[in-house]
Coordinates of C-alpha atoms and ligand atoms in Angstrom, one line a residue:
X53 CA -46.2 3.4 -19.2
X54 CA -46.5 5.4 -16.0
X55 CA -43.3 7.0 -14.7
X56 CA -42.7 6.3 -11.1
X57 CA -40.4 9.5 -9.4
X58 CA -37.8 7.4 -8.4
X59 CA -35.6 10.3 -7.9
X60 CA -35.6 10.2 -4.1
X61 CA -35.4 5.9 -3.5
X62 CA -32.3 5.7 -5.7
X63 CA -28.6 7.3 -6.3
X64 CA -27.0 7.2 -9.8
X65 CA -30.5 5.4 -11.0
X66 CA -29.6 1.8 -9.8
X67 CA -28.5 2.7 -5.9
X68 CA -31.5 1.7 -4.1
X69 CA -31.8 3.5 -0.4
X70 CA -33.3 2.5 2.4
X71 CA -36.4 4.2 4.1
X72 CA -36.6 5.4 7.5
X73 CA -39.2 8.2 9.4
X74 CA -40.0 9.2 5.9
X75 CA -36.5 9.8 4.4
X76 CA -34.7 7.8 1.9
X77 CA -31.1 7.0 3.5
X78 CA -27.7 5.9 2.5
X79 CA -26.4 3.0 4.7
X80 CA -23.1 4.1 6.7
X81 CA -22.1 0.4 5.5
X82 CA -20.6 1.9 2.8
X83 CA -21.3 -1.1 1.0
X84 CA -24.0 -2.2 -1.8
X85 CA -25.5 -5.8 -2.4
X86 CA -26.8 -6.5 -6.7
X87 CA -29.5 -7.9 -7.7
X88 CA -29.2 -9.6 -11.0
X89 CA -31.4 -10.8 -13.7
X90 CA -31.7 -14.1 -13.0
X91 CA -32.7 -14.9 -16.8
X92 CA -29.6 -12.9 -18.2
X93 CA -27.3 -11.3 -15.2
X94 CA -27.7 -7.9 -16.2
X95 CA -27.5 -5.8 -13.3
X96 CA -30.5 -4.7 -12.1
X97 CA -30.0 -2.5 -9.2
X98 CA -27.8 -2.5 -5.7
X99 CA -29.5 -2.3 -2.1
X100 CA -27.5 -1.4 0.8
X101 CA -26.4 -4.0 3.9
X102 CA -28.1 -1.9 6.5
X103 CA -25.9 -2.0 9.9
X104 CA -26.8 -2.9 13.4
X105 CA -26.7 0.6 14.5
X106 CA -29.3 1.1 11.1
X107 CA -31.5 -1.6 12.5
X108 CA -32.2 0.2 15.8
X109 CA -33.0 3.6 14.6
X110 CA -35.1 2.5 12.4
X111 CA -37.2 0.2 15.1
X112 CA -36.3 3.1 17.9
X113 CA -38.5 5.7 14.9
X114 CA -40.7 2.8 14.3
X115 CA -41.7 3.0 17.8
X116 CA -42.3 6.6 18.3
X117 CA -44.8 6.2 15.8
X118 CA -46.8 4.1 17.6
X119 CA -49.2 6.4 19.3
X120 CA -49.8 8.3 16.9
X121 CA -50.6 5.9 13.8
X122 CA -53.0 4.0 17.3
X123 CA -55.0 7.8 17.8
X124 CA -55.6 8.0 13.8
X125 CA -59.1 6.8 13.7
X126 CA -59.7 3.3 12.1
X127 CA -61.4 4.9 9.0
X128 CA -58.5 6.9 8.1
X129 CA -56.2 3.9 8.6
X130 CA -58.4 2.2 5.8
X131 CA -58.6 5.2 3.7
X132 CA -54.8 5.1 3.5
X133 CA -55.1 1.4 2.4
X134 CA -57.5 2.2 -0.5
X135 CA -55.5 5.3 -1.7
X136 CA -52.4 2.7 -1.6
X137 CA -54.3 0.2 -3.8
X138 CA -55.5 2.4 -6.3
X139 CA -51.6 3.7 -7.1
X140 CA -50.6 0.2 -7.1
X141 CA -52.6 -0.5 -9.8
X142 CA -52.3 2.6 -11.5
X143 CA -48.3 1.5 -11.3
X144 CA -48.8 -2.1 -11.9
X145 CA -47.2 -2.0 -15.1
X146 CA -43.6 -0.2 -14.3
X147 CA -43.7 -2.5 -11.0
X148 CA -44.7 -5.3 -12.5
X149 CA -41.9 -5.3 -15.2
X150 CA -39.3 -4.3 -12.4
X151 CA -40.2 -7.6 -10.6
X152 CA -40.3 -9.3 -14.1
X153 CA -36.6 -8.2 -14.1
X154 CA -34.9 -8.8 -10.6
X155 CA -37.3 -12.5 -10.0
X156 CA -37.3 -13.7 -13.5
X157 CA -41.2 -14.0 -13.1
X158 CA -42.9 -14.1 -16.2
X159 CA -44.4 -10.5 -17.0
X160 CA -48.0 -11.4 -16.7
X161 CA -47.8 -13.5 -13.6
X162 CA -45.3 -10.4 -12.7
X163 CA -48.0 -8.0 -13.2
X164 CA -50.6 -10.0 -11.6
X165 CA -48.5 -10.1 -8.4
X166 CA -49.0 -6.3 -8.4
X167 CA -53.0 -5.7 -9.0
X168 CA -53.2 -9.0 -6.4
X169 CA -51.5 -6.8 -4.0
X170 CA -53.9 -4.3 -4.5
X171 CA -57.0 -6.3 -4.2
X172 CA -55.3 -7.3 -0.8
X173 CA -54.8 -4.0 0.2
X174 CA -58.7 -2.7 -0.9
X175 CA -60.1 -6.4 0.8
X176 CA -58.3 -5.3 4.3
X177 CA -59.8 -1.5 3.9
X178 CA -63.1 -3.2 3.4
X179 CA -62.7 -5.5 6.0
X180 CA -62.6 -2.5 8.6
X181 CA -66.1 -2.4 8.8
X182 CA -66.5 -5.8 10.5
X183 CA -63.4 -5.3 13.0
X184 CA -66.0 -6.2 16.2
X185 CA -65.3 -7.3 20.0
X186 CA -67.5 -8.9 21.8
X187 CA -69.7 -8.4 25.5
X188 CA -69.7 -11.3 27.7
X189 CA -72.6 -11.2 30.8
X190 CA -70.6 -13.1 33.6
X191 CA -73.8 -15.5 35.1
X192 CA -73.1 -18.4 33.3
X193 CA -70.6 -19.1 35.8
X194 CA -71.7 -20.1 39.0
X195 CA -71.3 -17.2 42.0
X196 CA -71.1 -14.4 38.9
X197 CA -74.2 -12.7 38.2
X198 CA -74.9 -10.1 35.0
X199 CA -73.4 -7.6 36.6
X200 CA -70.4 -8.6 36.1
X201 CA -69.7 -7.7 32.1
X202 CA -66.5 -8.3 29.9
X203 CA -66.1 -5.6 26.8
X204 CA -63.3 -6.9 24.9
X205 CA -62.1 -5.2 21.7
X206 CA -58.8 -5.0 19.3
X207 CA -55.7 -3.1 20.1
X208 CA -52.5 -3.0 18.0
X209 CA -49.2 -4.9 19.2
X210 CA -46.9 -2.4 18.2
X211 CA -44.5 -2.8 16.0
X212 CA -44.3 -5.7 13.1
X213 CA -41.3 -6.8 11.4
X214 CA -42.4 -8.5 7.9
X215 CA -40.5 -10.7 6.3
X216 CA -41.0 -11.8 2.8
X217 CA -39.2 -14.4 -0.1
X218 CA -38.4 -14.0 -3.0
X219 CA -40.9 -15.3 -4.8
X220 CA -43.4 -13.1 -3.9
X221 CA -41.7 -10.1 -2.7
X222 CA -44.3 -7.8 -3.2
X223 CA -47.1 -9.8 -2.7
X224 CA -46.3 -11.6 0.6
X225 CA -44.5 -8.5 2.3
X226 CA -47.9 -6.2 1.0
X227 CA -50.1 -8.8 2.6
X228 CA -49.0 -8.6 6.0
X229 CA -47.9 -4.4 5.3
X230 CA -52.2 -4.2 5.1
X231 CA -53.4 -6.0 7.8
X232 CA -50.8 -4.6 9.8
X233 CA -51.3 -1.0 9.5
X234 CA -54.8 -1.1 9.3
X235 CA -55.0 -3.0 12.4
X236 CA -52.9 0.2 13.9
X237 CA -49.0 -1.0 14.1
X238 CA -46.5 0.4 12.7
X239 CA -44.1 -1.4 10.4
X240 CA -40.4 -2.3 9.6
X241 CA -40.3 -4.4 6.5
X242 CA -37.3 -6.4 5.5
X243 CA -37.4 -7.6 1.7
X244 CA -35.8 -10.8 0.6
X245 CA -32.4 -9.7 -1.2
X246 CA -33.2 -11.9 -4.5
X247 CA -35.7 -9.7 -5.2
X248 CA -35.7 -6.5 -3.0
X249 CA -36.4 -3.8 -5.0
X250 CA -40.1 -3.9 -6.0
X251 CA -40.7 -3.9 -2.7
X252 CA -39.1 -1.1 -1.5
X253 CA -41.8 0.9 -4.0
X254 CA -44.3 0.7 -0.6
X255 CA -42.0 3.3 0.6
X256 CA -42.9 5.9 -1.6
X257 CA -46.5 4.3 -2.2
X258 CA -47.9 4.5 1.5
X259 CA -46.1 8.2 1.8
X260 CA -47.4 9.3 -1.5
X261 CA -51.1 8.4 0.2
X262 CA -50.5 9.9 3.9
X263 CA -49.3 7.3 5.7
X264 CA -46.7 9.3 8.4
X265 CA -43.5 9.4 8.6
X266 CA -42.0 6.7 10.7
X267 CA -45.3 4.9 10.7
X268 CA -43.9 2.5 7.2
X269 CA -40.1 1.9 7.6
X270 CA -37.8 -0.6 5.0
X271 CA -34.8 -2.0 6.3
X272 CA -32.7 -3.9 3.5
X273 CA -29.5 -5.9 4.3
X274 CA -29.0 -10.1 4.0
X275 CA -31.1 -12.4 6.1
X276 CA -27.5 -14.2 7.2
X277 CA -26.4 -10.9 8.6
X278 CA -28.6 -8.3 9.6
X279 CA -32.1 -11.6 10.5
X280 CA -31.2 -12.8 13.8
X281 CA -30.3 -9.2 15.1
X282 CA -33.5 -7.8 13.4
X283 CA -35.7 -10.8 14.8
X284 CA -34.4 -10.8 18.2
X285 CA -34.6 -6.8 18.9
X286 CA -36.8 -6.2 22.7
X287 CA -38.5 -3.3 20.1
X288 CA -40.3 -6.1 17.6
X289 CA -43.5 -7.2 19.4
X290 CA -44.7 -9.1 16.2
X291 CA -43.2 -11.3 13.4
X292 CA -44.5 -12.3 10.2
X293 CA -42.9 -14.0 7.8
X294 CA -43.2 -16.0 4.6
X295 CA -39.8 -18.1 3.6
X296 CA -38.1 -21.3 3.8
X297 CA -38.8 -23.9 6.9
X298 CA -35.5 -23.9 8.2
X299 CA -35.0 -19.9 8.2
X300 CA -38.6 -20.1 9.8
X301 CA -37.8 -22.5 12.3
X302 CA -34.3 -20.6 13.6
X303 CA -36.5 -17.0 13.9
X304 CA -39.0 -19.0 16.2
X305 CA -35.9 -20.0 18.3
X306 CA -34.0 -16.3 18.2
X307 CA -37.3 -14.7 18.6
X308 CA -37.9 -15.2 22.1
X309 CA -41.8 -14.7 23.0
X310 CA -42.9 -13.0 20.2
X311 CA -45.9 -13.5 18.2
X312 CA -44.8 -15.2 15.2
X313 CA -47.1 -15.5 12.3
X314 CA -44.9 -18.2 9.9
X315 CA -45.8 -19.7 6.3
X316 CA -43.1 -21.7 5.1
X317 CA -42.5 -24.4 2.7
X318 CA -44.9 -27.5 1.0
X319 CA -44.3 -30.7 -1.0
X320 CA -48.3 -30.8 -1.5
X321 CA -49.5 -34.2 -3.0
X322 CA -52.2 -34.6 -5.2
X323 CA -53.9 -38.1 -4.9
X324 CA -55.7 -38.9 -8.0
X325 CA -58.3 -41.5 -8.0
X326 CA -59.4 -43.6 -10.8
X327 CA -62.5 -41.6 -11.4
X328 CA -61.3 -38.2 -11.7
X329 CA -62.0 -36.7 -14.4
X330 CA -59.1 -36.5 -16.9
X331 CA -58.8 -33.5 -18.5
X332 CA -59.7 -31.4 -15.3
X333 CA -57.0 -33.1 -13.7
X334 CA -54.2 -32.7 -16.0
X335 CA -54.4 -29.0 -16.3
X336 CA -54.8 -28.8 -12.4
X337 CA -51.5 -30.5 -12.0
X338 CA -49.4 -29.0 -15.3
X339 CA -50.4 -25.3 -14.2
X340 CA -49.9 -26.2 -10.3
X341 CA -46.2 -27.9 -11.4
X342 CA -44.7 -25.4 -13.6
X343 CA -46.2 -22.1 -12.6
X344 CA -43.4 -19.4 -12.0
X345 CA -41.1 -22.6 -13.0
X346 CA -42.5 -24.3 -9.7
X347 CA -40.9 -21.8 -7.2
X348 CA -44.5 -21.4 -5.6
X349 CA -44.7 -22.9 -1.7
X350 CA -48.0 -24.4 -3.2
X351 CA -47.1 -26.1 -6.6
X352 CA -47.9 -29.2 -7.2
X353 CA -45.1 -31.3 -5.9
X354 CA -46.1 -35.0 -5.9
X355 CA -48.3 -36.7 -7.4
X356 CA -49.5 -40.3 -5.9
X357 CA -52.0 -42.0 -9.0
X358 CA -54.7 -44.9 -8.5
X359 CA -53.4 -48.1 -11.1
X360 CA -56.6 -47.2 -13.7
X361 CA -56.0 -43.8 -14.4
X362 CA -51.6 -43.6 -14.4
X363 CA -50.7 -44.6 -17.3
X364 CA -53.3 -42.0 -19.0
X365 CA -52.7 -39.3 -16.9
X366 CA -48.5 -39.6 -17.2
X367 CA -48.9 -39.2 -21.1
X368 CA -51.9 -36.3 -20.7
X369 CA -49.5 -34.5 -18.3
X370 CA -46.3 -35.7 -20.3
X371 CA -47.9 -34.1 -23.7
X372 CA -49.6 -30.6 -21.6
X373 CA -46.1 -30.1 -20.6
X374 CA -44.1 -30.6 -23.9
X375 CA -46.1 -27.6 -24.7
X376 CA -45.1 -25.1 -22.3
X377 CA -42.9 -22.4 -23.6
X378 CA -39.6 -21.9 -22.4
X379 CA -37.7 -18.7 -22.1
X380 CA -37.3 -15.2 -21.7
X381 CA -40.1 -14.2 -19.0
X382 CA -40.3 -10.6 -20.6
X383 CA -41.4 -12.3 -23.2
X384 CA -44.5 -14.7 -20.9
X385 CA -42.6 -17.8 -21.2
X386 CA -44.1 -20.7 -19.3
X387 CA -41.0 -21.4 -17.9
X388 CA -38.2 -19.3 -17.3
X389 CA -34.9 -19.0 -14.9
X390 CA -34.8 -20.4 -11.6
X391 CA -33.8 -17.3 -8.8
X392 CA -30.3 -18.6 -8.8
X393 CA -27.5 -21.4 -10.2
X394 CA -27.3 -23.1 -6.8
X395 CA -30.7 -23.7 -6.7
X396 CA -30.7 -24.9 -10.0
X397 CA -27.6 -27.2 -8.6
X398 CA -29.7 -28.3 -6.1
X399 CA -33.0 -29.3 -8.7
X400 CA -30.1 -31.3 -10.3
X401 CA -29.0 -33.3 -7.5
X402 CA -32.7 -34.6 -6.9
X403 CA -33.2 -35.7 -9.9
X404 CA -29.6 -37.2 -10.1
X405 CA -30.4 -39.0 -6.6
X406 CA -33.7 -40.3 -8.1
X407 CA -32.5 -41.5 -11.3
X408 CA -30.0 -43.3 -9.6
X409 CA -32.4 -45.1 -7.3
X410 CA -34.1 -46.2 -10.2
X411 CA -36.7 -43.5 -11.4
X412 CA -38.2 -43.0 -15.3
X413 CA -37.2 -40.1 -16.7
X414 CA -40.4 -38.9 -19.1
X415 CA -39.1 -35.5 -20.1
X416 CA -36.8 -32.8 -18.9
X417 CA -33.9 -33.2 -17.1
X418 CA -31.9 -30.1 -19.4
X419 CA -30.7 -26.9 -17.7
X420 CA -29.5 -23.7 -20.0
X421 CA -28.1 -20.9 -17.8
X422 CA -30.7 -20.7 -15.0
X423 CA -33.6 -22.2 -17.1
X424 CA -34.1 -25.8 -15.8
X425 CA -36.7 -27.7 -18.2
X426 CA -39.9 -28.6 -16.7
X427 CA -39.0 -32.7 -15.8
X428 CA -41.3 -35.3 -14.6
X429 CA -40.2 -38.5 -12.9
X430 CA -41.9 -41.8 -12.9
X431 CA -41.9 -44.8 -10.9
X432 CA -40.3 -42.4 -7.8
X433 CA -39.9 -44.4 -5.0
X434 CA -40.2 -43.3 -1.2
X435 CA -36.5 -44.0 -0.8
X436 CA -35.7 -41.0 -2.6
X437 CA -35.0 -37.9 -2.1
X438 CA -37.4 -35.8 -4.2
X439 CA -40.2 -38.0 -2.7
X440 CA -39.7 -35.8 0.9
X441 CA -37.5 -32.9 -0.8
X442 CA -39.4 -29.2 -1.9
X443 CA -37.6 -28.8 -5.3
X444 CA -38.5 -25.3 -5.7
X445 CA -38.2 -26.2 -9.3
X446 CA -39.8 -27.1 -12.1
X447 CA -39.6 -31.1 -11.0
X448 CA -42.7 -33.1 -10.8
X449 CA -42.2 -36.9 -9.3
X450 CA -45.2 -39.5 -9.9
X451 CA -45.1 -41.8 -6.8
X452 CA -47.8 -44.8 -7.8
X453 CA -50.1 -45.7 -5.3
X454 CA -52.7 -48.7 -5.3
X455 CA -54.8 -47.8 -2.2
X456 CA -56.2 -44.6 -0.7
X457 CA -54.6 -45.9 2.8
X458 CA -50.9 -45.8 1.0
X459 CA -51.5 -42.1 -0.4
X460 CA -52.5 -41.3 3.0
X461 CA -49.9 -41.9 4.7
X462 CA -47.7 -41.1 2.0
X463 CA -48.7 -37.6 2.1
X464 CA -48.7 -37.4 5.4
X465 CA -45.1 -39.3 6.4
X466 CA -43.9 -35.4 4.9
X467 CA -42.7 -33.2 7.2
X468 CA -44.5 -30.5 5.7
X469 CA -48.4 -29.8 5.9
X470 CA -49.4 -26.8 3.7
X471 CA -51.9 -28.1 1.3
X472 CA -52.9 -31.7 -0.3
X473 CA -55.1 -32.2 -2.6
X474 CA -57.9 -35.1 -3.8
X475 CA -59.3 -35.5 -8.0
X476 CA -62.4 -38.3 -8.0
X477 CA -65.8 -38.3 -8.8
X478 CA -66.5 -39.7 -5.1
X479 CA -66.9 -36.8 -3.2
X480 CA -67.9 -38.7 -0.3
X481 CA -64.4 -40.6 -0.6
X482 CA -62.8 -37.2 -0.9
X483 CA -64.1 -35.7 2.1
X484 CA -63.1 -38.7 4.0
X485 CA -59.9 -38.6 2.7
X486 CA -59.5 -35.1 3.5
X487 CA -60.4 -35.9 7.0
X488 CA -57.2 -37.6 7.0
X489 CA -54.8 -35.2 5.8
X490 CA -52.4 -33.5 8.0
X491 CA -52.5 -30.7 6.1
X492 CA -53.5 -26.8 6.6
X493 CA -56.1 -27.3 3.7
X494 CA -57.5 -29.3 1.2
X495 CA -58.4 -29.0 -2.5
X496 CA -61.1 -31.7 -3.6
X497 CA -60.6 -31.6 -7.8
X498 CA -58.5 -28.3 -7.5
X499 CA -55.1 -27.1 -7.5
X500 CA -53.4 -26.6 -4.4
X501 CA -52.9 -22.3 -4.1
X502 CA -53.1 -19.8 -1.6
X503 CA -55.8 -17.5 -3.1
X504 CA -58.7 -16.3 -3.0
X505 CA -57.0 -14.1 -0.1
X506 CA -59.9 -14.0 2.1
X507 CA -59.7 -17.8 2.3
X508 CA -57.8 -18.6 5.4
X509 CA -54.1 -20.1 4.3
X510 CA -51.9 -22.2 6.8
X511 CA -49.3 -25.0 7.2
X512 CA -49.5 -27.7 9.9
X513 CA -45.8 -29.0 10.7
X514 CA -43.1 -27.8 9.3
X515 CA -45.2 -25.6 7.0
X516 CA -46.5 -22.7 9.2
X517 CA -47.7 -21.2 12.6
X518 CA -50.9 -19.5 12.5
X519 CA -52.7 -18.6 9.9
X520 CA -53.0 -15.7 6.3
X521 CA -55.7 -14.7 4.6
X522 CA -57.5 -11.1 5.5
X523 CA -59.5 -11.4 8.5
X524 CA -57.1 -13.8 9.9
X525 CA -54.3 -11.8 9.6
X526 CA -55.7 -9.1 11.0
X527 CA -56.5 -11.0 14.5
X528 CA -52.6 -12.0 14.2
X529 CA -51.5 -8.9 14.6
X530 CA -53.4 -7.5 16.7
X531 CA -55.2 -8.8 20.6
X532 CA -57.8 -8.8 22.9
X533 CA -58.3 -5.8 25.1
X534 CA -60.6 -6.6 27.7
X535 CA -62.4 -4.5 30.2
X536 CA -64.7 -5.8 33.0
X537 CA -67.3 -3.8 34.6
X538 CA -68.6 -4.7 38.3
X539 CA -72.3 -3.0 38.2
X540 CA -73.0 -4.8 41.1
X541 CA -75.7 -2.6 42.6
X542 CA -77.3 -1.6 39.5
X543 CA -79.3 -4.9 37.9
X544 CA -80.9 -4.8 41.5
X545 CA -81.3 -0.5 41.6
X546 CA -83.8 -1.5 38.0
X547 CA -85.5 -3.7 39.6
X548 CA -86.7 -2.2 42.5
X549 CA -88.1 0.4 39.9
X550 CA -89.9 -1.9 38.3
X551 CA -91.9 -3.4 41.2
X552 CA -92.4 0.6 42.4
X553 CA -93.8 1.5 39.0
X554 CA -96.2 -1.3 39.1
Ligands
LIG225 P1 -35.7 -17.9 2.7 O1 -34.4 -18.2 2.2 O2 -36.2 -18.6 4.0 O3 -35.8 -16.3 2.9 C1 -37.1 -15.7 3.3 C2 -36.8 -14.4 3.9 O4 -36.1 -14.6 5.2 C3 -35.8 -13.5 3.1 O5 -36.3 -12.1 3.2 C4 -34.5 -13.7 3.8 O6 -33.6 -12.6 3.7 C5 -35.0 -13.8 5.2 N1 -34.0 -14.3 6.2 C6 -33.0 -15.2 5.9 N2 -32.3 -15.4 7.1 C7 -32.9 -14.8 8.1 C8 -32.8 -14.7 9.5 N3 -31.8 -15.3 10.1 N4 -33.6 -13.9 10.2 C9 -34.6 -13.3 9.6 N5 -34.8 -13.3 8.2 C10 -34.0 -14.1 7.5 O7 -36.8 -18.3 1.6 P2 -36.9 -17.9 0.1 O8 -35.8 -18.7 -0.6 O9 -36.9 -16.4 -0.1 O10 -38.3 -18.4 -0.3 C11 -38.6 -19.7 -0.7 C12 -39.1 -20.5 0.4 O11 -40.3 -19.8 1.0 C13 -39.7 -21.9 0.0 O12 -39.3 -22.8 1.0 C14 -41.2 -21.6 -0.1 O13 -41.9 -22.8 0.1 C15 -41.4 -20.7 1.0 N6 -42.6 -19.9 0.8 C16 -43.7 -20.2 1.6 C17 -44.9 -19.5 1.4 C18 -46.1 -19.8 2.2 O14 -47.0 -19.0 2.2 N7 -46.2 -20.9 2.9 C19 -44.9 -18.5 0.4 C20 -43.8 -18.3 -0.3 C21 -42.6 -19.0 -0.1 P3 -32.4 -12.7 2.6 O15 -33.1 -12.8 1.3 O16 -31.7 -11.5 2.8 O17 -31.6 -14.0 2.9
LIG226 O1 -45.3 -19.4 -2.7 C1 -46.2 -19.4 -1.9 C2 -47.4 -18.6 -2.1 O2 -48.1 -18.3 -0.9 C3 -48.3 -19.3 -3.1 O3 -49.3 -18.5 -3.5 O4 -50.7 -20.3 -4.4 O5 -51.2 -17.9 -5.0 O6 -49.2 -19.1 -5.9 P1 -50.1 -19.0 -4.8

């Protein structure tokens, strides 16, 4: 295993600093927030509650930078982003088994976080090369002739805040990190504190690989008390941020008129038809359930079967997930803890409300520490709770349909919108159906999921505003700058030499 020189990001080995213009920094808080082990408690480091006073010196260095990371030509920016990949994966291992530790992520999906990261970061480089604006002639409009030309091309905003959760705290605060700097912003980056201190590894990353001081800046301190302050500062010009709908929702109300780039939470259906081929759809829907113990914004979290195929599919998925291991995620456990005993309180009171109402429990429904066992409900009804809730838990609810019509609007009475998907033979049927969705995409025979991350990934509702993926996110954080030339005389200056030369 690689040794990462932690000396400087850390005090007593488990102190974690903050990182501003370059310089790892102890908080004048005085104070220190741990993060835990969700699978066992040990300790597994402290962060420091950044102050007010923290916040704007770090955005006041944060915009000094901005010039100067602008002027660095757009192949050096994208240089910086390749450099950055390639230690991430040379360090994908230590990192990896950090965020094993302070997420309770399995260590392979752990691991995989990392390298995905990377791809990210070496996709955005790449993706420098077809950055583009565009010339517009003006005659298409009546009383505007060809003289009249638009240039437009991509400038920076300035200075993005990025916000990630905890479930992918490396991977969704490195995919906007990318786009942002390579699209010529600089950054302060807040990590989630369940799960803060992976993340704070870009800080020594992007300065290990050139990146200027000031240019990459972490802030650490809790959402609750350092967010609305943070979000509401005149010196953000951007937001982006990956976390729960109603955190979301309040930053698009404190933020005032800043761009806002959100991807928030799903309760993503999967309507199976009566045609779909078994097997294909069982493992869709086990792996897109319990992955990461469910605590994905895309898992599988309803699923609304056709009369022929339920009774089938309910034992198929019943017997796929009676084999999933449970346990220690160091050791690649299917399932292992969820990030904290209140949410697992919170799993519990779904299911409690649903088997009151009435619903079958087929397996589950047993919680040791923070490990909650991977339960499925059946007969749920729409008068409960976890028909409309996001579990963010292992919990899978089987709400029978008998019409296409009824999972339509099942799926779409949700106030979220991220994904849905559709399992049949009938592809006509499925494209139909998908023309129906109110959702940001759909998956026809697939598993609802974010990746590849070129693809472009959004939420309609309460799931999102705007849209992820490479390309996409670098038009987010970046705009138009357009220039117009009047060459008024000079279209008629050509062809007067024309005529002459004849
Ligand atoms: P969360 O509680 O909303 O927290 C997300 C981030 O927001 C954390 O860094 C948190 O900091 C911060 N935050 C909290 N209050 C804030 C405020 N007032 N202003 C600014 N930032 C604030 O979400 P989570 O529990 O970490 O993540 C789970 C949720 O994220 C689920 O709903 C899931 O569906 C969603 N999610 C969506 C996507 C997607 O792409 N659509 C991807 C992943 C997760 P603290 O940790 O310090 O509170
Ligand atoms: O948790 C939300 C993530 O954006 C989901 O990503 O579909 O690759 O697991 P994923």
């Amino acid at each position: 295993m690689i040794d990462i020189p932690e000396s400087s990001i850390m005090k007593d080995g488990i102190n974690y600093k903050y990182y501003i213009n370059g310089k790892w920094e102890e908080s004048n808080s005085g104070k220190l927030i741990s993060v835990h082990n969700p699978y066992n408690n040990e300790l597994v480091g402290n962060v420091q509650p950044c102050t007010k006073e923290e916040v704007d010196n770090i955005i006041k260095i944060a915009r000094e930078n901005i010039d100067c990371w602008r002027e660095t030509p757009l192949n050096e920016r994208a240089e910086v982003l390749n450099k950055a990949a390639d230690l991430i994966v040379e360090w994908s291992k230590p990192l990896g088994y950090l965020l094993m530790k302070e997420i309770g992520k399995p260590i392979n999906s752990a691991i995989s976080e990392i390298t995905r990261t990377a791809e990210i970061f070496k996709a955005t480089a790449d993706s420098s090369l077809q950055l583009s604006g565009e010339t517009i002639l003006g005659d298409a409009f009546e009383g505007f002739s060809k003289e009249k030309v638009s240039m437009t091309y991509r400038v920076p905003l300035g200075v993005i805040l990025c916000i990630g959760p905890f479930n992918y705290p490396f991977n969704l605060t490195g995919s906007k990190i990318a786009p942002a700097l390579l699209a010529g912003n600089t950054v302060v980056m807040k990590p989630p504190t369940q799960g803060p201190l992976t993340a704070l590894h870009f800080g020594i990353i992007l300065e290990k690989v050139g990146v200027p001081p000031g240019v990459f800046n972490i802030i650490t301190g809790r959402g609750s008390e350092i967010g609305d302050y943070l979000t509401n500062h005149p010196g953000i010009d951007m937001i982006a941020f990956t976390g729960s709908s109603k955190i979301g929702k309040h930053l698009a109300k404190v933020a005032g008129m800043k761009p806002l780039l959100l991807e928030l939470g799903g309760k993503d259906a999967a309507i199976i038809l009566d045609d779909a081929d078994l097997d294909n759809t069982v493992k869709a829907i086990v792996s897109g359930a319990f992955s990461y113990s469910g605590q994905r914004c895309t898992a599988v979290k309803r699923v609304l079967p056709m009369p022929g195929i339920v009774d089938k599919l309910l034992r198929k998925v019943t017997e796929e997930t009676l084999k999933l291991s449970i346990g220690d995620p160091s050791e690649n456990k299917n399932i292992g803890p969820l990030i904290s005993s209140e949410q697992c309180e919170y799993v519990q009171g779904l299911i409690d409300d649903a088997l009151k109402k009435g619903a079958t429990l087929i397996c589950g429904n047993k919680r040791e520490g923070n490990i909650f066992w991977p339960t499925i409900l059946d007969n749920v009804t729409t008068d409960m709770r976890i028909a409309w809730e996001e579990p963010f838990g292992p919990v899978l609810p089987f709400i029978r349909i008998n019409s296409a019509e009824k999972a339509i609007e099942i799926s779409n009475k949700s106030e979220y919108g991220l994904q849905g998907m559709i399992f049949t033979d009938n592809i006509d049927l499925a494209f139909n159906i998908a023309q129906e969705l109110e959702v940001g995409t759909v998956q026809i025979n697939g598993k609802s999921a974010r990746g590849p991350d070129h693809f472009p990934f959004l939420g309609t509702k309460s799931s999102g505003l705007g849209t992820q993926g490479i390309k996409y996110s670098i038009e987010a954080m970046s705009r138009p700058k357009v220039v117009v030339m009047n060459l008024s005389e000079r279209g008629k200056l050509v062809k007067q030499c024309f005529v002459l030369d004849k």
